[in-house]
PDB file of C-alpha atoms in Angstrom:
ATOM      1  CA  MET A  95     -30.933  19.114 -15.675  1.00  0.00           C
ATOM      2  CA  ILE A  96     -29.131  15.783 -14.436  1.00  0.00           C
ATOM      3  CA  TYR A  97     -31.391  14.073 -11.746  1.00  0.00           C
ATOM      4  CA  GLN A  98     -34.158  16.542 -11.843  1.00  0.00           C
ATOM      5  CA  SER A  99     -36.934  14.255 -13.310  1.00  0.00           C
ATOM      6  CA  PHE A 100     -34.986  11.191 -12.000  1.00  0.00           C
ATOM      7  CA  ALA A 101     -34.804  12.098  -8.421  1.00  0.00           C
ATOM      8  CA  THR A 102     -37.856  10.593  -6.986  1.00  0.00           C
ATOM      9  CA  VAL A 103     -37.643   7.439  -8.999  1.00  0.00           C
ATOM     10  CA  TYR A 104     -33.923   7.362  -8.267  1.00  0.00           C
ATOM     11  CA  ASP A 105     -34.688   7.440  -4.603  1.00  0.00           C
ATOM     12  CA  ARG A 106     -37.305   4.668  -4.742  1.00  0.00           C
ATOM     13  CA  LEU A 107     -35.028   2.230  -7.073  1.00  0.00           C
ATOM     14  CA  MET A 108     -31.630   2.773  -4.974  1.00  0.00           C
ATOM     15  CA  ASP A 109     -30.427   0.001  -2.997  1.00  0.00           C
ATOM     16  CA  HIS A 110     -30.772   1.378   0.393  1.00  0.00           C
ATOM     17  CA  SER A 111     -28.547  -1.119   2.239  1.00  0.00           C
ATOM     18  CA  LEU A 112     -25.519   0.678   0.370  1.00  0.00           C
ATOM     19  CA  TYR A 113     -25.894   3.902   2.506  1.00  0.00           C
ATOM     20  CA  THR A 114     -25.251   1.691   5.597  1.00  0.00           C
ATOM     21  CA  GLN A 115     -22.095   0.377   4.000  1.00  0.00           C
ATOM     22  CA  TRP A 116     -21.002   3.789   3.039  1.00  0.00           C
ATOM     23  CA  ARG A 117     -21.602   4.899   6.621  1.00  0.00           C
ATOM     24  CA  ASP A 118     -19.717   2.242   8.227  1.00  0.00           C
ATOM     25  CA  TYR A 119     -16.734   2.661   5.826  1.00  0.00           C
ATOM     26  CA  THR A 120     -16.783   6.411   6.649  1.00  0.00           C
ATOM     27  CA  LEU A 121     -16.956   5.871  10.479  1.00  0.00           C
ATOM     28  CA  GLU A 122     -14.193   3.315  10.146  1.00  0.00           C
ATOM     29  CA  GLN A 123     -11.942   5.595   8.329  1.00  0.00           C
ATOM     30  CA  LEU A 124     -12.568   8.769  10.512  1.00  0.00           C
ATOM     31  CA  LYS A 125     -12.199   6.954  13.768  1.00  0.00           C
ATOM     32  CA  GLY A 126     -14.029   9.675  15.907  1.00  0.00           C
ATOM     33  CA  GLN A 127     -15.933  12.969  15.834  1.00  0.00           C
ATOM     34  CA  ALA A 128     -15.503  15.086  12.873  1.00  0.00           C
ATOM     35  CA  SER A 129     -17.206  17.722  10.758  1.00  0.00           C
ATOM     36  CA  VAL A 130     -18.318  16.332   7.341  1.00  0.00           C
ATOM     37  CA  LEU A 131     -19.059  18.003   4.056  1.00  0.00           C
ATOM     38  CA  GLU A 132     -20.874  15.407   1.902  1.00  0.00           C
ATOM     39  CA  LEU A 133     -20.534  16.118  -1.715  1.00  0.00           C
ATOM     40  CA  ALA A 134     -23.264  15.051  -4.115  1.00  0.00           C
ATOM     41  CA  CYS A 135     -25.518  14.015  -0.927  1.00  0.00           C
ATOM     42  CA  GLY A 136     -28.531  13.339  -3.142  1.00  0.00           C
ATOM     43  CA  ALA A 137     -31.712  12.336  -1.328  1.00  0.00           C
ATOM     44  CA  GLY A 138     -29.780  12.586   2.120  1.00  0.00           C
ATOM     45  CA  ASP A 139     -29.746   9.003   3.358  1.00  0.00           C
ATOM     46  CA  LEU A 140     -26.066   8.863   4.035  1.00  0.00           C
ATOM     47  CA  ALA A 141     -25.909  12.328   5.263  1.00  0.00           C
ATOM     48  CA  ILE A 142     -28.628  11.583   7.741  1.00  0.00           C
ATOM     49  CA  LEU A 143     -26.905   8.107   8.953  1.00  0.00           C
ATOM     50  CA  LEU A 144     -23.788  10.031   9.533  1.00  0.00           C
ATOM     51  CA  LYS A 145     -25.483  12.630  11.465  1.00  0.00           C
ATOM     52  CA  GLN A 146     -27.318   9.972  13.622  1.00  0.00           C
ATOM     53  CA  ALA A 147     -23.794   8.230  14.145  1.00  0.00           C
ATOM     54  CA  GLY A 148     -22.469  11.759  15.972  1.00  0.00           C
ATOM     55  CA  LEU A 149     -20.782  13.386  12.974  1.00  0.00           C
ATOM     56  CA  ASP A 150     -21.504  17.093  12.315  1.00  0.00           C
ATOM     57  CA  VAL A 151     -22.773  16.867   8.553  1.00  0.00           C
ATOM     58  CA  VAL A 152     -23.489  19.370   5.799  1.00  0.00           C
ATOM     59  CA  GLY A 153     -24.683  18.222   2.430  1.00  0.00           C
ATOM     60  CA  LEU A 154     -24.235  19.664  -0.979  1.00  0.00           C
ATOM     61  CA  ASP A 155     -25.800  18.583  -4.241  1.00  0.00           C
ATOM     62  CA  LEU A 156     -26.481  20.085  -7.653  1.00  0.00           C
ATOM     63  CA  SER A 157     -30.126  19.043  -7.892  1.00  0.00           C
ATOM     64  CA  GLU A 158     -32.940  21.068  -6.118  1.00  0.00           C
ATOM     65  CA  GLU A 159     -35.244  18.068  -6.226  1.00  0.00           C
ATOM     66  CA  MET A 160     -32.863  15.709  -4.483  1.00  0.00           C
ATOM     67  CA  LEU A 161     -32.139  18.478  -1.885  1.00  0.00           C
ATOM     68  CA  SER A 162     -35.902  18.792  -1.340  1.00  0.00           C
ATOM     69  CA  ILE A 163     -36.230  15.030  -0.937  1.00  0.00           C
ATOM     70  CA  ALA A 164     -33.266  15.125   1.590  1.00  0.00           C
ATOM     71  CA  SER A 165     -34.811  18.033   3.686  1.00  0.00           C
ATOM     72  CA  GLU A 166     -38.061  15.915   3.992  1.00  0.00           C
ATOM     73  CA  LYS A 167     -36.225  12.860   5.007  1.00  0.00           C
ATOM     74  CA  ALA A 168     -34.118  14.906   7.389  1.00  0.00           C
ATOM     75  CA  THR A 169     -37.417  16.318   9.036  1.00  0.00           C
ATOM     76  CA  GLU A 170     -38.962  12.913   9.164  1.00  0.00           C
ATOM     77  CA  ALA A 171     -35.629  11.504  10.860  1.00  0.00           C
ATOM     78  CA  ASP A 172     -35.702  14.664  13.355  1.00  0.00           C
ATOM     79  CA  VAL A 173     -32.051  15.407  12.503  1.00  0.00           C
ATOM     80  CA  THR A 174     -30.752  18.973  11.885  1.00  0.00           C
ATOM     81  CA  LEU A 175     -29.169  18.747   8.265  1.00  0.00           C
ATOM     82  CA  PRO A 176     -27.731  21.839   6.691  1.00  0.00           C
ATOM     83  CA  LEU A 177     -28.272  21.369   2.734  1.00  0.00           C
ATOM     84  CA  LEU A 178     -26.529  23.465   0.273  1.00  0.00           C
ATOM     85  CA  GLN A 179     -27.163  23.574  -3.425  1.00  0.00           C
ATOM     86  CA  GLY A 180     -23.988  23.858  -5.362  1.00  0.00           C
ATOM     87  CA  ASP A 181     -21.423  22.502  -7.623  1.00  0.00           C
ATOM     88  CA  MET A 182     -18.433  20.524  -6.499  1.00  0.00           C
ATOM     89  CA  THR A 183     -16.143  21.875  -8.926  1.00  0.00           C
ATOM     90  CA  ASP A 184     -16.480  25.451  -7.299  1.00  0.00           C
ATOM     91  CA  LEU A 185     -17.286  25.034  -3.511  1.00  0.00           C
ATOM     92  CA  GLY A 186     -16.798  28.778  -2.694  1.00  0.00           C
ATOM     93  CA  GLU A 187     -16.716  29.929   0.735  1.00  0.00           C
ATOM     94  CA  ILE A 188     -18.699  27.336   2.734  1.00  0.00           C
ATOM     95  CA  GLY A 189     -16.044  26.904   5.515  1.00  0.00           C
ATOM     96  CA  THR A 190     -13.903  24.117   6.253  1.00  0.00           C
ATOM     97  CA  PHE A 191     -14.305  20.477   7.487  1.00  0.00           C
ATOM     98  CA  ASP A 192     -12.396  17.588   9.014  1.00  0.00           C
ATOM     99  CA  ALA A 193     -13.552  15.455   6.328  1.00  0.00           C
ATOM    100  CA  VAL A 194     -15.007  15.548   2.784  1.00  0.00           C
ATOM    101  CA  THR A 195     -16.804  12.549   1.161  1.00  0.00           C
ATOM    102  CA  CYS A 196     -18.129  11.922  -2.326  1.00  0.00           C
ATOM    103  CA  PHE A 197     -19.720   8.487  -2.745  1.00  0.00           C
ATOM    104  CA  ASP A 198     -21.920   6.564  -5.111  1.00  0.00           C
ATOM    105  CA  ASP A 199     -19.490   6.989  -7.840  1.00  0.00           C
ATOM    106  CA  SER A 200     -20.346  10.801  -8.251  1.00  0.00           C
ATOM    107  CA  ILE A 201     -16.795  11.704  -9.361  1.00  0.00           C
ATOM    108  CA  CYS A 202     -17.408   9.697 -12.621  1.00  0.00           C
ATOM    109  CA  TYR A 203     -19.976  12.351 -13.578  1.00  0.00           C
ATOM    110  CA  MET A 204     -16.861  14.840 -14.307  1.00  0.00           C
ATOM    111  CA  PRO A 205     -16.449  14.841 -18.054  1.00  0.00           C
ATOM    112  CA  ASP A 206     -12.665  14.608 -18.069  1.00  0.00           C
ATOM    113  CA  LEU A 207      -9.623  14.441 -15.897  1.00  0.00           C
ATOM    114  CA  ASP A 208      -9.164  18.206 -15.542  1.00  0.00           C
ATOM    115  CA  HIS A 209     -12.678  18.711 -14.049  1.00  0.00           C
ATOM    116  CA  VAL A 210     -11.870  15.595 -11.719  1.00  0.00           C
ATOM    117  CA  LYS A 211      -8.532  17.670 -10.646  1.00  0.00           C
ATOM    118  CA  GLN A 212     -10.677  20.875 -10.254  1.00  0.00           C
ATOM    119  CA  VAL A 213     -12.756  18.784  -7.591  1.00  0.00           C
ATOM    120  CA  PHE A 214      -9.994  17.555  -5.996  1.00  0.00           C
ATOM    121  CA  GLU A 215      -8.464  21.091  -5.676  1.00  0.00           C
ATOM    122  CA  GLN A 216     -11.679  22.499  -4.060  1.00  0.00           C
ATOM    123  CA  VAL A 217     -11.935  19.623  -1.688  1.00  0.00           C
ATOM    124  CA  TYR A 218      -8.282  20.290  -0.622  1.00  0.00           C
ATOM    125  CA  GLN A 219      -8.999  23.807   0.050  1.00  0.00           C
ATOM    126  CA  ARG A 220     -12.127  23.013   2.348  1.00  0.00           C
ATOM    127  CA  LEU A 221     -10.232  20.559   4.382  1.00  0.00           C
ATOM    128  CA  ASN A 222      -8.645  21.477   7.628  1.00  0.00           C
ATOM    129  CA  VAL A 223      -4.752  20.509   7.885  1.00  0.00           C
ATOM    130  CA  GLY A 224      -4.810  16.787   8.567  1.00  0.00           C
ATOM    131  CA  GLY A 225      -8.216  16.429   7.234  1.00  0.00           C
ATOM    132  CA  GLN A 226      -9.360  13.392   5.165  1.00  0.00           C
ATOM    133  CA  PHE A 227     -11.125  13.172   1.583  1.00  0.00           C
ATOM    134  CA  LEU A 228     -13.033   9.807   1.009  1.00  0.00           C
ATOM    135  CA  PHE A 229     -14.609   9.015  -2.518  1.00  0.00           C
ATOM    136  CA  ASP A 230     -15.223   6.069  -4.643  1.00  0.00           C
ATOM    137  CA  ALA A 231     -15.294   5.530  -8.211  1.00  0.00           C
ATOM    138  CA  HIS A 232     -16.310   2.809 -10.909  1.00  0.00           C
ATOM    139  CA  SER A 233     -13.569   0.610 -11.913  1.00  0.00           C
ATOM    140  CA  LEU A 234     -12.326  -0.064 -15.262  1.00  0.00           C
ATOM    141  CA  HIS A 235     -13.984  -3.409 -15.128  1.00  0.00           C
ATOM    142  CA  GLN A 236     -17.439  -1.837 -14.133  1.00  0.00           C
ATOM    143  CA  MET A 237     -17.393   0.664 -16.853  1.00  0.00           C
ATOM    144  CA  ASP A 238     -15.539  -1.480 -19.523  1.00  0.00           C
ATOM    145  CA  ASP A 239     -17.026  -4.822 -19.068  1.00  0.00           C
ATOM    146  CA  LEU A 240     -20.349  -4.630 -16.995  1.00  0.00           C
ATOM    147  CA  PHE A 241     -22.154  -1.441 -17.840  1.00  0.00           C
ATOM    148  CA  PRO A 242     -22.331  -1.574 -21.778  1.00  0.00           C
ATOM    149  CA  GLY A 243     -25.558  -3.293 -22.798  1.00  0.00           C
ATOM    150  CA  PHE A 244     -26.939  -3.168 -19.452  1.00  0.00           C
ATOM    151  CA  MET A 245     -30.714  -2.941 -19.029  1.00  0.00           C
ATOM    152  CA  TYR A 246     -33.138  -2.445 -16.368  1.00  0.00           C
ATOM    153  CA  ASN A 247     -36.869  -1.806 -16.273  1.00  0.00           C
ATOM    154  CA  ASP A 248     -39.212  -0.943 -13.427  1.00  0.00           C
ATOM    155  CA  LYS A 249     -43.056  -0.288 -13.320  1.00  0.00           C
ATOM    156  CA  THR A 250     -45.564   0.652 -10.850  1.00  0.00           C
ATOM    157  CA  GLU A 251     -49.184   1.810 -11.041  1.00  0.00           C
ATOM    158  CA  GLU A 252     -48.010   5.347 -11.582  1.00  0.00           C
ATOM    159  CA  THR A 253     -44.501   5.160 -13.120  1.00  0.00           C
ATOM    160  CA  ALA A 254     -42.558   3.119 -15.509  1.00  0.00           C
ATOM    161  CA  PHE A 255     -38.862   3.371 -15.791  1.00  0.00           C
ATOM    162  CA  MET A 256     -36.396   2.044 -18.450  1.00  0.00           C
ATOM    163  CA  TRP A 257     -32.826   2.163 -18.074  1.00  0.00           C
ATOM    164  CA  THR A 258     -30.401   1.217 -21.049  1.00  0.00           C
ATOM    165  CA  SER A 259     -26.357   1.788 -20.945  1.00  0.00           C
ATOM    166  CA  TYR A 260     -24.097   2.091 -23.849  1.00  0.00           C
ATOM    167  CA  ALA A 261     -20.277   2.400 -24.070  1.00  0.00           C
ATOM    168  CA  GLY A 262     -19.388   6.046 -24.393  1.00  0.00           C
ATOM    169  CA  GLU A 263     -17.286   7.759 -27.164  1.00  0.00           C
ATOM    170  CA  VAL A 264     -14.285   8.280 -25.033  1.00  0.00           C
ATOM    171  CA  PRO A 265     -12.111   5.529 -23.113  1.00  0.00           C
ATOM    172  CA  HIS A 266     -13.684   4.076 -19.892  1.00  0.00           C
ATOM    173  CA  SER A 267     -16.923   5.773 -20.346  1.00  0.00           C
ATOM    174  CA  VAL A 268     -20.571   4.984 -20.458  1.00  0.00           C
ATOM    175  CA  GLU A 269     -23.967   6.562 -21.278  1.00  0.00           C
ATOM    176  CA  HIS A 270     -27.077   6.101 -19.456  1.00  0.00           C
ATOM    177  CA  ASP A 271     -30.256   6.163 -21.212  1.00  0.00           C
ATOM    178  CA  LEU A 272     -33.066   6.833 -18.899  1.00  0.00           C
ATOM    179  CA  SER A 273     -36.746   7.071 -19.907  1.00  0.00           C
ATOM    180  CA  PHE A 274     -39.685   7.786 -17.382  1.00  0.00           C
ATOM    181  CA  PHE A 275     -43.413   7.361 -17.876  1.00  0.00           C
ATOM    182  CA  VAL A 276     -45.157   9.395 -15.092  1.00  0.00           C
ATOM    183  CA  TRP A 277     -48.947   9.195 -14.960  1.00  0.00           C
ATOM    184  CA  ASP A 278     -50.521  12.669 -15.428  1.00  0.00           C
ATOM    185  CA  ASP A 279     -54.217  13.179 -14.484  1.00  0.00           C
ATOM    186  CA  GLN A 280     -54.567  16.294 -16.407  1.00  0.00           C
ATOM    187  CA  ILE A 281     -54.001  14.493 -19.714  1.00  0.00           C
ATOM    188  CA  ASP A 282     -55.334  11.050 -18.411  1.00  0.00           C
ATOM    189  CA  GLY A 283     -52.135   9.342 -19.666  1.00  0.00           C
ATOM    190  CA  TYR A 284     -48.583   8.897 -19.164  1.00  0.00           C
ATOM    191  CA  GLN A 285     -45.987  11.692 -19.432  1.00  0.00           C
ATOM    192  CA  GLU A 286     -42.755  10.691 -20.880  1.00  0.00           C
ATOM    193  CA  LEU A 287     -39.432  12.221 -19.555  1.00  0.00           C
ATOM    194  CA  ASN A 288     -36.040  11.349 -20.786  1.00  0.00           C
ATOM    195  CA  GLU A 289     -32.514  12.006 -19.447  1.00  0.00           C
ATOM    196  CA  LEU A 290     -29.207  11.029 -20.714  1.00  0.00           C
ATOM    197  CA  HIS A 291     -26.362  10.658 -18.134  1.00  0.00           C
ATOM    198  CA  HIS A 292     -22.704  10.536 -19.073  1.00  0.00           C
ATOM    199  CA  GLU A 293     -19.945   8.676 -16.711  1.00  0.00           C
ATOM    200  CA  ARG A 294     -16.377   8.324 -17.056  1.00  0.00           C
ATOM    201  CA  THR A 295     -13.509   6.811 -14.936  1.00  0.00           C
ATOM    202  CA  TYR A 296      -9.830   6.485 -15.130  1.00  0.00           C
ATOM    203  CA  PRO A 297      -6.991   3.965 -14.343  1.00  0.00           C
ATOM    204  CA  LEU A 298      -6.022   4.014 -10.899  1.00  0.00           C
ATOM    205  CA  ALA A 299      -2.770   5.790 -11.528  1.00  0.00           C
ATOM    206  CA  ASP A 300      -4.707   8.720 -12.810  1.00  0.00           C
ATOM    207  CA  PHE A 301      -6.714   9.099  -9.764  1.00  0.00           C
ATOM    208  CA  THR A 302      -3.765   8.784  -7.359  1.00  0.00           C
ATOM    209  CA  THR A 303      -1.460  10.868  -9.382  1.00  0.00           C
ATOM    210  CA  THR A 304      -4.017  13.721  -9.700  1.00  0.00           C
ATOM    211  CA  LEU A 305      -4.478  13.517  -5.893  1.00  0.00           C
ATOM    212  CA  GLU A 306      -0.782  13.858  -5.294  1.00  0.00           C
ATOM    213  CA  GLN A 307      -0.507  16.607  -7.732  1.00  0.00           C
ATOM    214  CA  VAL A 308      -3.175  18.858  -5.978  1.00  0.00           C
ATOM    215  CA  GLY A 309      -1.182  18.029  -2.588  1.00  0.00           C
ATOM    216  CA  PHE A 310      -2.824  15.046  -0.872  1.00  0.00           C
ATOM    217  CA  LYS A 311      -0.799  12.575   0.998  1.00  0.00           C
ATOM    218  CA  ASN A 312      -1.103   9.166   2.111  1.00  0.00           C
ATOM    219  CA  VAL A 313      -3.302   8.158  -0.697  1.00  0.00           C
ATOM    220  CA  GLN A 314      -4.879   4.602  -0.095  1.00  0.00           C
ATOM    221  CA  VAL A 315      -7.033   2.546  -2.480  1.00  0.00           C
ATOM    222  CA  SER A 316      -9.282  -0.292  -1.783  1.00  0.00           C
ATOM    223  CA  ALA A 317     -12.368  -2.170  -3.074  1.00  0.00           C
ATOM    224  CA  ASP A 318     -15.582  -3.612  -1.674  1.00  0.00           C
ATOM    225  CA  PHE A 319     -16.244  -0.710   0.738  1.00  0.00           C
ATOM    226  CA  GLY A 320     -12.644  -0.817   1.950  1.00  0.00           C
ATOM    227  CA  GLN A 321     -12.605  -4.438   3.036  1.00  0.00           C
ATOM    228  CA  ASN A 322     -10.379  -5.785   0.168  1.00  0.00           C
ATOM    229  CA  ALA A 323      -7.399  -5.201  -2.073  1.00  0.00           C
ATOM    230  CA  VAL A 324      -8.256  -4.029  -5.646  1.00  0.00           C
ATOM    231  CA  GLN A 325      -8.628  -7.062  -8.047  1.00  0.00           C
ATOM    232  CA  SER A 326      -9.267  -6.969 -11.801  1.00  0.00           C
ATOM    233  CA  ASP A 327     -12.894  -7.901 -11.137  1.00  0.00           C
ATOM    234  CA  SER A 328     -13.436  -5.245  -8.516  1.00  0.00           C
ATOM    235  CA  VAL A 329     -16.444  -2.987  -9.533  1.00  0.00           C
ATOM    236  CA  ARG A 330     -15.912  -0.076  -7.031  1.00  0.00           C
ATOM    237  CA  TRP A 331     -12.714   1.609  -5.961  1.00  0.00           C
ATOM    238  CA  PHE A 332     -12.450   3.312  -2.610  1.00  0.00           C
ATOM    239  CA  PHE A 333     -10.021   6.324  -2.134  1.00  0.00           C
ATOM    240  CA  SER A 334      -8.693   7.773   1.149  1.00  0.00           C
ATOM    241  CA  ALA A 335      -6.492  10.697   1.122  1.00  0.00           C
ATOM    242  CA  VAL A 336      -5.181  13.276   3.652  1.00  0.00           C
ATOM    243  CA  LYS A 337      -4.354  16.994   3.417  1.00  0.00           C
TER     244      LYS A 337
END
């Protein structure tokens, strides 16, 4: 399953300064106390920062391993952080919130626009009236121009990691081929693990139109953690929509 073998390595390789920027963007947008559902919360770094900033946060993620790491981090940070395993295309009966967030381009893991719409519908149902939905997505420039041919390697005494990205089969998509080599004392050698991640994005109009079809109002789009207007070379788009 996606991120099951990748979780620990992903957490180590992640640029943790990004979590501070997502926190600052969220606090600026929400402007006050709020109950927040963080979709695709991963290893919990952002949820913990939001909790420490005074928000009432619940984290949801598909990966048990990610949630296990998040639980350990919450304990170390001495914060109470409810963590739920679940699929953001089917949020079930988990209550309602003043805000829902979905960062780190997690919406791009939806295979098509119908699934994106399904997530938007689920979020709409979980928001209180006047509640806000905040998420980001890879731009067309990031997906079409920067990802194809991207390579990254990392090595420590216990692990080695190789990441190669290729253009996907459908428009504005990419495949990330991830290989891990983890030292295993039982075999006195490295165990190889592989994962293939698929991401896809869409023109801005597709995102905004789909949000409006679901019922969201006051849809706004920005770039660079909400600081700038969208340009042709923007790599990450930020969306804010109100129920």
